[in-house]
Tab-separated table of C-alpha atoms in Angstrom:
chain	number	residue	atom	x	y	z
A	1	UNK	CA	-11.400	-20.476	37.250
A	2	UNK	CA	-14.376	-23.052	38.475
A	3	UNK	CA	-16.732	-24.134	35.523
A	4	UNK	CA	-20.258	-25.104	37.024
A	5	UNK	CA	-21.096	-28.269	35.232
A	6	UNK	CA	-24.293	-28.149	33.162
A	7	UNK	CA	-24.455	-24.393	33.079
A	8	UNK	CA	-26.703	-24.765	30.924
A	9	UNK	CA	-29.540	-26.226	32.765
A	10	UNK	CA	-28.640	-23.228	35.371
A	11	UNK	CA	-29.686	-20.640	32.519
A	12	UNK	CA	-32.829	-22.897	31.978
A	13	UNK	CA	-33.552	-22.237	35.512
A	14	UNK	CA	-33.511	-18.618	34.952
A	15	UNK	CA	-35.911	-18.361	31.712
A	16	UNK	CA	-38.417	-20.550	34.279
A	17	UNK	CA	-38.188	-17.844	36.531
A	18	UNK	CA	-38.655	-15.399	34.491
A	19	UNK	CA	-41.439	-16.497	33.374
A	20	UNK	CA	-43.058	-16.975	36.422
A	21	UNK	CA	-42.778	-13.777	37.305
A	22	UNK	CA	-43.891	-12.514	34.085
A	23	UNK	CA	-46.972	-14.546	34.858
A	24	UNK	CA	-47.951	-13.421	38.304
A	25	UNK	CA	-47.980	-10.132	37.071
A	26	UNK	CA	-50.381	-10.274	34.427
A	27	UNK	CA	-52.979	-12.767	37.301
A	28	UNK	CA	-52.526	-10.329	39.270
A	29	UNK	CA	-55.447	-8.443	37.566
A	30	UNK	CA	-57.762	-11.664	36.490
A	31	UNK	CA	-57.899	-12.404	40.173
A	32	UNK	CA	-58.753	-9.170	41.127
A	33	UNK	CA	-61.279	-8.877	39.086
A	34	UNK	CA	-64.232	-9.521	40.761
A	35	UNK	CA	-63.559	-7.339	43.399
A	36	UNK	CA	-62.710	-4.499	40.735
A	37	UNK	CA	-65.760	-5.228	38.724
A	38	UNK	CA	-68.128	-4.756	42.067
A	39	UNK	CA	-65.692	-1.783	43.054
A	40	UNK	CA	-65.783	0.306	39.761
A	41	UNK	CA	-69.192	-1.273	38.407
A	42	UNK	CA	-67.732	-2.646	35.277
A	43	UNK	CA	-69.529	-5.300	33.170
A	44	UNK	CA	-67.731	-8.159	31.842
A	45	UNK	CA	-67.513	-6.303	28.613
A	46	UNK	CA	-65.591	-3.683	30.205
A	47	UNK	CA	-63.416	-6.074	31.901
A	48	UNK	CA	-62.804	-7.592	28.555
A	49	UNK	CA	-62.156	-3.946	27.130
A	50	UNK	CA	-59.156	-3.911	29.757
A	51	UNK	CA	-57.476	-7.957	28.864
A	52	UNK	CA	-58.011	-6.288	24.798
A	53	UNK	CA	-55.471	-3.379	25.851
A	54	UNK	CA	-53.331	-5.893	27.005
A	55	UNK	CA	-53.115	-8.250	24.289
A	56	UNK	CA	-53.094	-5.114	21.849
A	57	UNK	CA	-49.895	-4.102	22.937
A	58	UNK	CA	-48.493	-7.804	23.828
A	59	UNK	CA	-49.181	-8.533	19.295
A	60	UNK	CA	-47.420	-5.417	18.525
A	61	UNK	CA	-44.903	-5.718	20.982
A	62	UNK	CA	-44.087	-9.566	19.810
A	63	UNK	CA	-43.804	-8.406	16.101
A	64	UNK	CA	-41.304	-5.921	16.911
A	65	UNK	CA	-38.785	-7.141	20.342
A	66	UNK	CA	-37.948	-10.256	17.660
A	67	UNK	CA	-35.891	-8.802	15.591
A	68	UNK	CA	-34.928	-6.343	18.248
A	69	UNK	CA	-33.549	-9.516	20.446
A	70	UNK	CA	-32.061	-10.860	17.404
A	71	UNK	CA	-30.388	-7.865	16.818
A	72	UNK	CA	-29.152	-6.679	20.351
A	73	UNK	CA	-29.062	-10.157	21.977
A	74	UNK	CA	-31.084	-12.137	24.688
A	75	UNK	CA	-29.335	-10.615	27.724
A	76	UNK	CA	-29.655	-6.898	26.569
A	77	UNK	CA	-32.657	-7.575	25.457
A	78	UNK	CA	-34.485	-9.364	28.090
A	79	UNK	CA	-33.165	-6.619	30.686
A	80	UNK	CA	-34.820	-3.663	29.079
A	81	UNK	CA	-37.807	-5.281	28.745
A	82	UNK	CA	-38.256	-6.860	32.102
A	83	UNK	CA	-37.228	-3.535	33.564
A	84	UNK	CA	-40.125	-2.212	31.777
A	85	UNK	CA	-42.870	-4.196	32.189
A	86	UNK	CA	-42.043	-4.299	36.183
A	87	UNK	CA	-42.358	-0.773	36.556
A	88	UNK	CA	-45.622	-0.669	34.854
A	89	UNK	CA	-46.672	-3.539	36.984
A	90	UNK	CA	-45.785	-1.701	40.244
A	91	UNK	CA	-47.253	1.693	38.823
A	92	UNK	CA	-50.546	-0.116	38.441
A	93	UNK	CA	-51.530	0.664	41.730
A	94	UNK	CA	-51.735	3.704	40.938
A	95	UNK	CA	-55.006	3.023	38.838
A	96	UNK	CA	-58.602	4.543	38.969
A	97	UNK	CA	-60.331	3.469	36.801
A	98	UNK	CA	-61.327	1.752	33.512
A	99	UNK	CA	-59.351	3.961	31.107
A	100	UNK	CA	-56.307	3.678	33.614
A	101	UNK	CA	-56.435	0.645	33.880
A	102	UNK	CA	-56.437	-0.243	30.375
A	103	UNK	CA	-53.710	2.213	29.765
A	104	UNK	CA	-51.055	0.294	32.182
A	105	UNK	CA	-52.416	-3.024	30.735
A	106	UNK	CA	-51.155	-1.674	27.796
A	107	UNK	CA	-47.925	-0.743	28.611
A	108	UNK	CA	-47.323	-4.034	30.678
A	109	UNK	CA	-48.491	-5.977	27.456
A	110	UNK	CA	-46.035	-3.972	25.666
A	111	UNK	CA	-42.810	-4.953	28.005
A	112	UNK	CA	-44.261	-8.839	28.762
A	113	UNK	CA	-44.408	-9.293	25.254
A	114	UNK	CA	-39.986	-10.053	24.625
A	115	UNK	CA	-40.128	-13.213	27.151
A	116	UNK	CA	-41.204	-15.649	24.552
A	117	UNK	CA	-38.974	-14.709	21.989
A	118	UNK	CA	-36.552	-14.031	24.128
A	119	UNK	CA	-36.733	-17.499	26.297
A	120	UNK	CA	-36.369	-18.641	23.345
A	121	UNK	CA	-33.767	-17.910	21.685
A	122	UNK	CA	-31.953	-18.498	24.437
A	123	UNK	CA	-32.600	-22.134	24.135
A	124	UNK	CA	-31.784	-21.889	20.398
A	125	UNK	CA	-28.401	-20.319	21.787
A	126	UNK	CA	-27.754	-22.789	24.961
A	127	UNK	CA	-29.310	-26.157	24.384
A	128	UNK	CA	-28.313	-28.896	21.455
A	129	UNK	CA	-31.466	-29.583	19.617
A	130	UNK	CA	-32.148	-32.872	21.305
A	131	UNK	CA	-32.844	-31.062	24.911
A	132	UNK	CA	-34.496	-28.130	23.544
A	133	UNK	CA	-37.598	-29.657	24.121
A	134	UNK	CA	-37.158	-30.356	27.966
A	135	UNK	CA	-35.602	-26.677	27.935
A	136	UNK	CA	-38.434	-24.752	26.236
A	137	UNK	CA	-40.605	-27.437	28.686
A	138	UNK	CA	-38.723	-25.550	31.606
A	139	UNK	CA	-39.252	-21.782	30.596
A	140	UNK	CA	-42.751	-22.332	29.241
A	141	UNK	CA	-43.703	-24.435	32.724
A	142	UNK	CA	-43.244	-20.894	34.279
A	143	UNK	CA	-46.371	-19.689	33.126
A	144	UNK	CA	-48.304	-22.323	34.520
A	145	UNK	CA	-46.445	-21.851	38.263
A	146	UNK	CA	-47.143	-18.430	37.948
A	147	UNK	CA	-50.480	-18.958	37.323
A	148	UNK	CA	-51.158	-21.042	39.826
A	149	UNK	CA	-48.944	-19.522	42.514
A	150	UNK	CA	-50.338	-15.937	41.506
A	151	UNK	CA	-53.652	-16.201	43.309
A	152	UNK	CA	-52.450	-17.720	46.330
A	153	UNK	CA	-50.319	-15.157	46.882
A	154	UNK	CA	-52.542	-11.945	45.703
A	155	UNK	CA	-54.956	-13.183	47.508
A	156	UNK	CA	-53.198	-13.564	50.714
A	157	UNK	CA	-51.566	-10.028	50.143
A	158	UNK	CA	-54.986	-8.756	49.276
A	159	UNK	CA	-56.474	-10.131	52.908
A	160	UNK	CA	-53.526	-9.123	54.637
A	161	UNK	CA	-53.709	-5.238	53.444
A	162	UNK	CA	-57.431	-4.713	53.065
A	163	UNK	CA	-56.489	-3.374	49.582
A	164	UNK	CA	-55.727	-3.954	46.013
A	165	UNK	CA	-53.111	-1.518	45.491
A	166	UNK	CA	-50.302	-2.927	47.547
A	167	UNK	CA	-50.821	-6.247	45.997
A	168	UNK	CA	-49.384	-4.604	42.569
A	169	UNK	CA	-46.558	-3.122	44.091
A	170	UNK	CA	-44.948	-5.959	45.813
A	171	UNK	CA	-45.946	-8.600	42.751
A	172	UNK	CA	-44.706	-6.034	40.748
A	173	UNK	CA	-41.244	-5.706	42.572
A	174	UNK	CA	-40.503	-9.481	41.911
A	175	UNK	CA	-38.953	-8.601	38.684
A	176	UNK	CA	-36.415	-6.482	39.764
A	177	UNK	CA	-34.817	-9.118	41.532
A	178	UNK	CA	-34.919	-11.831	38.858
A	179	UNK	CA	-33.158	-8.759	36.909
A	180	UNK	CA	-30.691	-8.712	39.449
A	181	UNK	CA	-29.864	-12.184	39.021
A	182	UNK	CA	-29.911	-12.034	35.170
A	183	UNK	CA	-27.244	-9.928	34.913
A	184	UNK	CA	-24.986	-11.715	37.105
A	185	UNK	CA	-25.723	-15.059	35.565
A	186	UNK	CA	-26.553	-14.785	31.768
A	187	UNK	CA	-24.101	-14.383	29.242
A	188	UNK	CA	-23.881	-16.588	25.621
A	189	UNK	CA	-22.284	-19.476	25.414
A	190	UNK	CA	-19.221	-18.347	23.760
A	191	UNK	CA	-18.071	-15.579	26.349
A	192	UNK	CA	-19.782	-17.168	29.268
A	193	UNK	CA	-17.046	-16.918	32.074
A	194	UNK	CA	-18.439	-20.213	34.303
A	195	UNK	CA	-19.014	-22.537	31.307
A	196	UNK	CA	-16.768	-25.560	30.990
A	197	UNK	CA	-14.648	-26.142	27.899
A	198	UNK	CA	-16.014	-29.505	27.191
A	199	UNK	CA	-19.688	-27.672	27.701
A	200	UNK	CA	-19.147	-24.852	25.154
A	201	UNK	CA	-17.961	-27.318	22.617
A	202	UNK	CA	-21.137	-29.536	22.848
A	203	UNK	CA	-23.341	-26.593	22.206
A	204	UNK	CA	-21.401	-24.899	19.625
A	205	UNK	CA	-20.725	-28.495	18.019
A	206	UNK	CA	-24.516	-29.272	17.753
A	207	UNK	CA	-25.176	-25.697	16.532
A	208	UNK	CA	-23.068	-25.904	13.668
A	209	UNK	CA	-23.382	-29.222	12.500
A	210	UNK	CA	-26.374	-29.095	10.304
A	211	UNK	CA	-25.286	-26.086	8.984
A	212	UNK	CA	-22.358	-25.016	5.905
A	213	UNK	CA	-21.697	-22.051	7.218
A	214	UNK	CA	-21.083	-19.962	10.260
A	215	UNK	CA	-24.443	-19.126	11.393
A	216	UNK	CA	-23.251	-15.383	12.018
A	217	UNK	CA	-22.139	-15.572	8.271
A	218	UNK	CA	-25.798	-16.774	7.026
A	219	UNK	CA	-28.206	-13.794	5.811
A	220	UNK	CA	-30.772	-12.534	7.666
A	221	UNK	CA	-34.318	-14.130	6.599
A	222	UNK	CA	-36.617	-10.708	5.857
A	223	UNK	CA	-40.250	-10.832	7.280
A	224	UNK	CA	-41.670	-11.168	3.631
A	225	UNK	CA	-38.512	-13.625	3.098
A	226	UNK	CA	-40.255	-15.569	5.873
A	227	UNK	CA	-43.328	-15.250	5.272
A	228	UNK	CA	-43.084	-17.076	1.859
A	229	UNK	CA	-41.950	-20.181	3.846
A	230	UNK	CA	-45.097	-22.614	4.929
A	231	UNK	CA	-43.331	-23.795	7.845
A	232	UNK	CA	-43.519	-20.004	9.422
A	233	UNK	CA	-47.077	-20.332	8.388
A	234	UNK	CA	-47.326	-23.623	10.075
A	235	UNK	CA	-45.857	-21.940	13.222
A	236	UNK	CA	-48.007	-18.714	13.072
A	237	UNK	CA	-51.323	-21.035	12.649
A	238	UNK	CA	-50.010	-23.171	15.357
A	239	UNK	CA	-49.558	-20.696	18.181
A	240	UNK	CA	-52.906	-18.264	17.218
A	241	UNK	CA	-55.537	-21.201	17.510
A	242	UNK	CA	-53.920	-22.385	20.260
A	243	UNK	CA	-52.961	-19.538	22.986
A	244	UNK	CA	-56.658	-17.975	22.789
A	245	UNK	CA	-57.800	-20.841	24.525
A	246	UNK	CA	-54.664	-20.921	27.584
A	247	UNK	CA	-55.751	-17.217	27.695
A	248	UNK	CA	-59.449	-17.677	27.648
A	249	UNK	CA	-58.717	-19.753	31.025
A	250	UNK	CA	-56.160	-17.472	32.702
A	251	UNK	CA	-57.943	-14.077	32.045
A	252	UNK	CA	-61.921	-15.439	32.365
A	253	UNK	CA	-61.914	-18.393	35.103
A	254	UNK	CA	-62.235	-16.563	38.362
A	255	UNK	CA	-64.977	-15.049	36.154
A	256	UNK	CA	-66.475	-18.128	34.564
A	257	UNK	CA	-66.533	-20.292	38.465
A	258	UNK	CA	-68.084	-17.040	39.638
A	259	UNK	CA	-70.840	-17.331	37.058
A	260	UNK	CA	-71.277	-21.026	38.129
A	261	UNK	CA	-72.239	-19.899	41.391
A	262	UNK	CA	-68.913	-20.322	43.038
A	263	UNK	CA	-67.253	-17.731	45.533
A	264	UNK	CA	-63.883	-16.778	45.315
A	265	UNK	CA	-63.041	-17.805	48.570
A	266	UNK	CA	-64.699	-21.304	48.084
A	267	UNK	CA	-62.867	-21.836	44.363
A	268	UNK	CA	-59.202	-20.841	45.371
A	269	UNK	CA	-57.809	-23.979	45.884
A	270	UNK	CA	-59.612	-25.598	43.017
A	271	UNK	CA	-58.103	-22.223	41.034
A	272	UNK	CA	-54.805	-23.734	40.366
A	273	UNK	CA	-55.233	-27.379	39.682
A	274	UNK	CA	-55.876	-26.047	36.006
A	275	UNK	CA	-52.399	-24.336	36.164
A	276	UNK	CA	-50.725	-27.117	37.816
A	277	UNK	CA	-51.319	-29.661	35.094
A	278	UNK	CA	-50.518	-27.062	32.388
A	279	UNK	CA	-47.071	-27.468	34.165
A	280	UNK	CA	-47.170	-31.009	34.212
A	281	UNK	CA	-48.008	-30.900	30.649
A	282	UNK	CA	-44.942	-28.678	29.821
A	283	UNK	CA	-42.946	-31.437	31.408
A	284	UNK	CA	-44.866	-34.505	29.333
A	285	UNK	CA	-44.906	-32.282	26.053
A	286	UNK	CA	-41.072	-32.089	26.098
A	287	UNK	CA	-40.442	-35.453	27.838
A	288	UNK	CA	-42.381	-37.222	25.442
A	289	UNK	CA	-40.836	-35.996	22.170
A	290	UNK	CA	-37.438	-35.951	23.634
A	291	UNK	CA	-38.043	-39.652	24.579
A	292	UNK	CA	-39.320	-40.289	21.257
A	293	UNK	CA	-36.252	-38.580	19.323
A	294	UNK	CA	-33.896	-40.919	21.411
A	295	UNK	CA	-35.409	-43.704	20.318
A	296	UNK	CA	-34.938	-42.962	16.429
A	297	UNK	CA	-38.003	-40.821	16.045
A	298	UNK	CA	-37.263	-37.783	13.609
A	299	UNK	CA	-37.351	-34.184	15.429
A	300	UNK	CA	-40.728	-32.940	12.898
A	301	UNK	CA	-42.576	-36.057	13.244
A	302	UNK	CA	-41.731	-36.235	17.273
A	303	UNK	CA	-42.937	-32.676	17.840
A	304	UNK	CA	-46.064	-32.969	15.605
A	305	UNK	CA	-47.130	-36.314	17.156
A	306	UNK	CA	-47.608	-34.395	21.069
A	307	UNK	CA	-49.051	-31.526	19.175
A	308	UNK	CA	-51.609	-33.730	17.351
A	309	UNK	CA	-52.501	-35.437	20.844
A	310	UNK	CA	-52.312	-32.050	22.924
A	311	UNK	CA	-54.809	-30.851	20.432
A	312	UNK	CA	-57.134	-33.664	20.473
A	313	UNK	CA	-56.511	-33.483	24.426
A	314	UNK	CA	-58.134	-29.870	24.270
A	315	UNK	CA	-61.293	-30.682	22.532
A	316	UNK	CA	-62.488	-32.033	25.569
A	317	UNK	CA	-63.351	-28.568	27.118
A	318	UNK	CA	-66.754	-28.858	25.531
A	319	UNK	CA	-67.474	-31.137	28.033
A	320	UNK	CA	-67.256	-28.439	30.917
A	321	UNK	CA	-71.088	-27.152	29.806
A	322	UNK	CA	-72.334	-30.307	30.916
A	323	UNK	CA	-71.148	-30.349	34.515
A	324	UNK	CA	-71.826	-28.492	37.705
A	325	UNK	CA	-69.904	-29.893	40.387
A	326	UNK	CA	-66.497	-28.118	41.176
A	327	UNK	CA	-64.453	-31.054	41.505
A	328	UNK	CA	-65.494	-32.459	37.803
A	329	UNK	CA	-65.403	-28.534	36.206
A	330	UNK	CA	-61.864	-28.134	37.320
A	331	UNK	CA	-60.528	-31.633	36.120
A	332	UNK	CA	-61.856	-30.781	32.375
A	333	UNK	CA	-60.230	-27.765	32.504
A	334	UNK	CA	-56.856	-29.469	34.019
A	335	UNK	CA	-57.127	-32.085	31.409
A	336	UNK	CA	-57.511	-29.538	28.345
A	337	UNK	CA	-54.727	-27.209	30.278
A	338	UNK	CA	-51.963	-30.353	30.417
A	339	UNK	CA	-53.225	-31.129	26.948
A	340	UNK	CA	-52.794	-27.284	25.602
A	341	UNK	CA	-48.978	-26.959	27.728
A	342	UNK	CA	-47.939	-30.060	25.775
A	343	UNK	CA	-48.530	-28.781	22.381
A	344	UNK	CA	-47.921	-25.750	23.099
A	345	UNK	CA	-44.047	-26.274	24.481
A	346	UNK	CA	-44.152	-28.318	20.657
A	347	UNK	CA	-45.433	-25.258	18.609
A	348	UNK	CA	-42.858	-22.780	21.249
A	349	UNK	CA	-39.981	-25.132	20.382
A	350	UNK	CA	-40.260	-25.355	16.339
A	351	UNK	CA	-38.796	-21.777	15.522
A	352	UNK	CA	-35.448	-23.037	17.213
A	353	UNK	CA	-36.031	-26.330	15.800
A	354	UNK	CA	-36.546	-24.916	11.995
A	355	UNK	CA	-34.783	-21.339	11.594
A	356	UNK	CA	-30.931	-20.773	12.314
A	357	UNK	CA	-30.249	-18.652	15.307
A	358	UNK	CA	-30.869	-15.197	14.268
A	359	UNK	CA	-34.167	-15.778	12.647
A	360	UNK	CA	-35.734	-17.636	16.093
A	361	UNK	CA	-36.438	-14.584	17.799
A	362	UNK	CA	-38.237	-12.881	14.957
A	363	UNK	CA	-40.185	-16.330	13.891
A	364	UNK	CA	-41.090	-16.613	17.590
A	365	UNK	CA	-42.764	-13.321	17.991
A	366	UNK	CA	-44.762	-13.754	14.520
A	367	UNK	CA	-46.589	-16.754	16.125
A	368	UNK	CA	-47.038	-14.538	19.224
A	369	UNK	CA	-48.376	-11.163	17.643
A	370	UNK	CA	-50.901	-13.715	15.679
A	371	UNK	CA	-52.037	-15.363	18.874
A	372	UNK	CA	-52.519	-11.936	20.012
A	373	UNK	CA	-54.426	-10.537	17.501
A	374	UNK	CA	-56.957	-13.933	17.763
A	375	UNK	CA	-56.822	-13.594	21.111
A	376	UNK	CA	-57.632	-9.837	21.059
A	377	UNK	CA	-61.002	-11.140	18.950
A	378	UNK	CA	-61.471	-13.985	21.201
A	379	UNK	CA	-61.632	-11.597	24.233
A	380	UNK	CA	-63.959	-9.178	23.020
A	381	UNK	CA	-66.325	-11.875	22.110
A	382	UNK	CA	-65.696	-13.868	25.337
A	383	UNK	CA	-67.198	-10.287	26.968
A	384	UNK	CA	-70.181	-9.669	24.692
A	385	UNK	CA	-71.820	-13.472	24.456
A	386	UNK	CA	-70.825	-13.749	28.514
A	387	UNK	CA	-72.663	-10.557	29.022
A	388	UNK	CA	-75.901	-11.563	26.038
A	389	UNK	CA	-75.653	-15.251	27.178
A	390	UNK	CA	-72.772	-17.690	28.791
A	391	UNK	CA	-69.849	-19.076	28.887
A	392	UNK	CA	-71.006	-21.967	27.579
A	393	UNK	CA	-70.783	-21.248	23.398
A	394	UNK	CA	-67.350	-19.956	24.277
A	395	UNK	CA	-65.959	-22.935	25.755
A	396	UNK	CA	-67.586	-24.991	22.424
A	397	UNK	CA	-65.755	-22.868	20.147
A	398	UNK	CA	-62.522	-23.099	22.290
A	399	UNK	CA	-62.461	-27.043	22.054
A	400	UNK	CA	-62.682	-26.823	18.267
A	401	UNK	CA	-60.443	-24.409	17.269
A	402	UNK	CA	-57.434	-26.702	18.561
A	403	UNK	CA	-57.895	-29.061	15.733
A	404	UNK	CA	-57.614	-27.063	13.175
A	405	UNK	CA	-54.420	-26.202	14.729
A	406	UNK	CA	-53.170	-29.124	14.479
A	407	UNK	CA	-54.278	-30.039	10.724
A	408	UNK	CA	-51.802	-26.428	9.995
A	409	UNK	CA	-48.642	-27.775	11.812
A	410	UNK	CA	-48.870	-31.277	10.445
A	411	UNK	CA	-49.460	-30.038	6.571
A	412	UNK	CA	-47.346	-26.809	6.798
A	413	UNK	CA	-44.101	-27.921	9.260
A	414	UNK	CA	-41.775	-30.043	7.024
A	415	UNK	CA	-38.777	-30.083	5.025
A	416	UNK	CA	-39.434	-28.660	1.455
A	417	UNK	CA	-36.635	-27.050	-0.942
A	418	UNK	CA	-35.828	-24.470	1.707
A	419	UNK	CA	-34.614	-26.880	4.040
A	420	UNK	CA	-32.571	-28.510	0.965
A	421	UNK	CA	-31.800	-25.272	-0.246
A	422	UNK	CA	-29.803	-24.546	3.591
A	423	UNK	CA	-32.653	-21.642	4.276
A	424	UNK	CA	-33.780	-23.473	7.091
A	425	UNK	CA	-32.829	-26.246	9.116
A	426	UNK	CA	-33.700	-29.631	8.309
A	427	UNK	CA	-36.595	-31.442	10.693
C-alpha cells in the first residue's frame, strides 16, 4: 500500500477547509445585511436580535458537541454536524422575516458550533505538541479566509442573481462537498490506511510520552472535575474576552463602515484586509511560539508570551474613533484583527496543550459556550448604544477587555499539583 508522507499536514488541510466554509456561511448574513435591514425595515437592534439567536445556540451547542466528540470521535462527529449546519444554511433562503430568520440562525449556530472542538481535537489526535501550534494556526486561519473570501463571493452571487436567496443556497452547498472529502480522507492516526509506519509512531510516541498511562486507560475529567482546575478557568477567561471582539468585527463592520458614511460597493475591497491579517496573524501566532519552543522556550511561557502581545496588539482599536479616512479605519482594524488571530490560535491551542486527549474536546467547547454567552451580551449592547448613540463606546470597550484577558491566562495557565499529580499535562 502507498503511505502519503506527512499525512498529517494533509488532515491539517482539511480542518482549514472546513473552517472556511463554516465561515462563509455565517458572512453570508453580516454582508447581507444592509440590504435586509432596508428590505424588511429592521433597526440595528433587530439585526442584533438575529446575530443573539445565533450565538445562543453556538454557547449551548459548544457545551454539549465536546463531550459528544470526545465520546463518538472527530470524524463521526464532525460529519453530523457539518451535515447539519449546511442544510440549515441552504434552507435559509427560505426566510421571511425577522423571526425566521432568527430561527435558522439558530439552528446554524447550533450545527457550526462542533468545528472548534472538533478541529481541535483533531490536532490533539494528529500533531506532536511542538507543531500543534502551526496546526491549530492552519484550521483557525480558515475563519479569517472565509471571512474575507465570503463577501467577495456573496456579493458577486448577489449581483449576478438580483437576489438574496440563491446566494444561501449555493454558499450553503459548499459543505456538502468538504463532507464528501472528509469521509474519504479522515480517519485517526492509529487505523488511518495512508499513514506511514514511521509517521504513526512519531505521533503516538509524542502522545504518550508525558504521560504513565495509556491515555484511553486515564479517567475521564467531569465538568465540575474541571472546573476546579484554574488552568480551565484560565482557558474559559481567555477565549470569552477575547472572541466578542473577532465577532464584534465580523457580524457589525459592513454595519459600522456604513455608519461612517461608506457604501457597500465603495468598502468591499477594503472589507477583507481586516480578515486577511487575522490570517496572517494565525500564521505569526503559531510561527512565533513554535519558533520560540525550538529554541528552548517552555510550551506555557511560549504560548502566553504571543497571547500577552496579541492582547496588547488589540487595544489599539480605540484608536479607530479618531479617524475618518477608509484607508487608516481599515488598517486599525487589520492591526487589532492580526493581533486578536495570534492570541487567539494561543488560547485555541492550550486545551490540547494542557488536558490529555479525551478531555480537549470538552475543555475546548467550555471556552467557546463562554465566549458565546459574552458575546451574546456584547451583541445586544453593540445594537442598543449603535441605535441610542455609536459605534464609537463599543469599539473603547472592545480594546480593553483584551487585557484583562491576558492578566487570566498568564495567572491561571500553569503547572500546579494537577499537573504533578498526572491530571493534566505538564506546560
Amino acid at each position: 500500500m502507498l503511505h502519503t508522507r506527512r499525512l498529517r499536514w494533509y488532515i491539517g488541510a482539511l480542518l482549514f477547509l472546513s473552517t472556511v466554509v463554516n465561515y462563509m456561511d455565517r458572512q453570508t448574513l453580516s454582508v447581507l445585511a444592509p440590504i435586509l435591514k432596508q428590505e424588511y425595515s429592521w433597526t440595528n437592534t433587530d439585526y442584533a436580535m438575529i446575530i443573539i439567536a445565533f450565538r445562543i445556540a453556538y454557547s449551548a451547542g459548544q457545551l454539549g458537541w465536546g463531550p459528544f466528540l470526545d465520546r463518538v470521535g472527530t470524524r463521526a462527529g464532525l460529519s453530523l454536524t457539518v451535515a447539519l449546519y449546511s442544510t440549515v444554511a441552504v434552507l435559509t433562503s427560505l426566510a421571511s422575516g425577522l423571526r425566521s430568520f432568527a430561527a435558522f440562525r439558530f439552528m446554524l449556530g447550533l450545527g457550526e458550533a462542533a468545528n472548534w472542538p472538533g478541529a481541535t481535537k483533531a490536532v490533539s489526535e494528529w500533531f506532536p505538541r511542538r507543531e500543534s501550534g502551526w496546526a491549530v494556526a492552519l484550521f483557525d486561519s480558515g475563519s479569517s479566509i472565509g471571512a474575507a473570501v465570503g463577501p467577495l463571493l456573496v456579493l458577486w452571487l448577489y449581483h449576478t442573481f438580483g437576489t438574496w436567496r440563491p446566494v444561501f443556497v449555493i454558499v450553503g452547498s459548499l459543505g456538502f462537498l468538504w463532507l464528501l472529502l472528509f469521509r474519504w480522507v479522515y480517519h485517526s492516526p492509529e487505523t488511518h490506511p495512508w499513514i506511514s509506519p514511521e509517521e504513526r509512531q512519531e505521533i503516538l510516541a509524542d502522545r504518550e510520552a508525558d504521560q504513565p498511562a495509556a491515555d484511553d486507560a486515564r479517567p475521564v475529567i467531569t465538568y465540575s472535575g474541571l472546573l476546579k482546575l484554574p488552568q480551565t478557568w484560565g482557558i474559559i477567561i481567555g477565549k470569552a474576552l477575547t472572541d466578542p471582539v473577532w465577532f464584534l468585527i465580523t457580524d457589525w463592520f459592513a454595519l459600522l463602515l456604513k455608519a461612517r458614511g461608506f457604501t457597500l460597493e465603495e468598502t468591499v475591497m477594503a472589507f477583507w484586509v481586516p480578515f486577511l491579517a487575522a490570517d496572517a496573524g494565525n500564521f505569526i501566532g503559531g510561527g512565533v511560539s513554535s519558533a520560540l519552543i525550538k529554541r528552548g522556550m517552555g510550551i506555557g511561557a511560549a504560548r502566553k508570551w504571543v497571547v500577552a502581545v496579541g492582547g496588547i496588539g488589540m487595544s489599539g482599536l480605540a484608536l479607530s474613533v479618531l479617524i475618518t479616512d477608509l484607508f487608516t479605519l481599515t488598517a486599525v482594524f487589520a492591526v487589532a484583527t492580526c493581533a486578536y488571530a495570534a492570541a487567539s490560535t494561543m488560547v485555541l491551542n492550550l486545551p490540547a496543550d494542557v488536558y490529555w486527549t479525551r478531555s480537549v474536546a470538552t475543555v475546548s467547547g467550555m471556552g467557546g459556550a463562554a465566549a458565546g454567552v459574552v458575546t451574546i451580551a456584547a451583541t445586544y449592547l453593540t445594537g442598543v448604544i449603535s441605535d441610542r448613540y455609536s459605534f464609537e463606546p463599543i469599539l473603547i470597550a472592545a480594546s480593553i477587555v483584551p487585557l484583562i484577558a491576558v492578566a487570566a491566562v498568564l495567572a491561571l495557565v500553569k503547572n500546579n499539583d494537577a499537573t504533578r499529580s498526572g491530571l493534566v499535562r505538564s506546560i
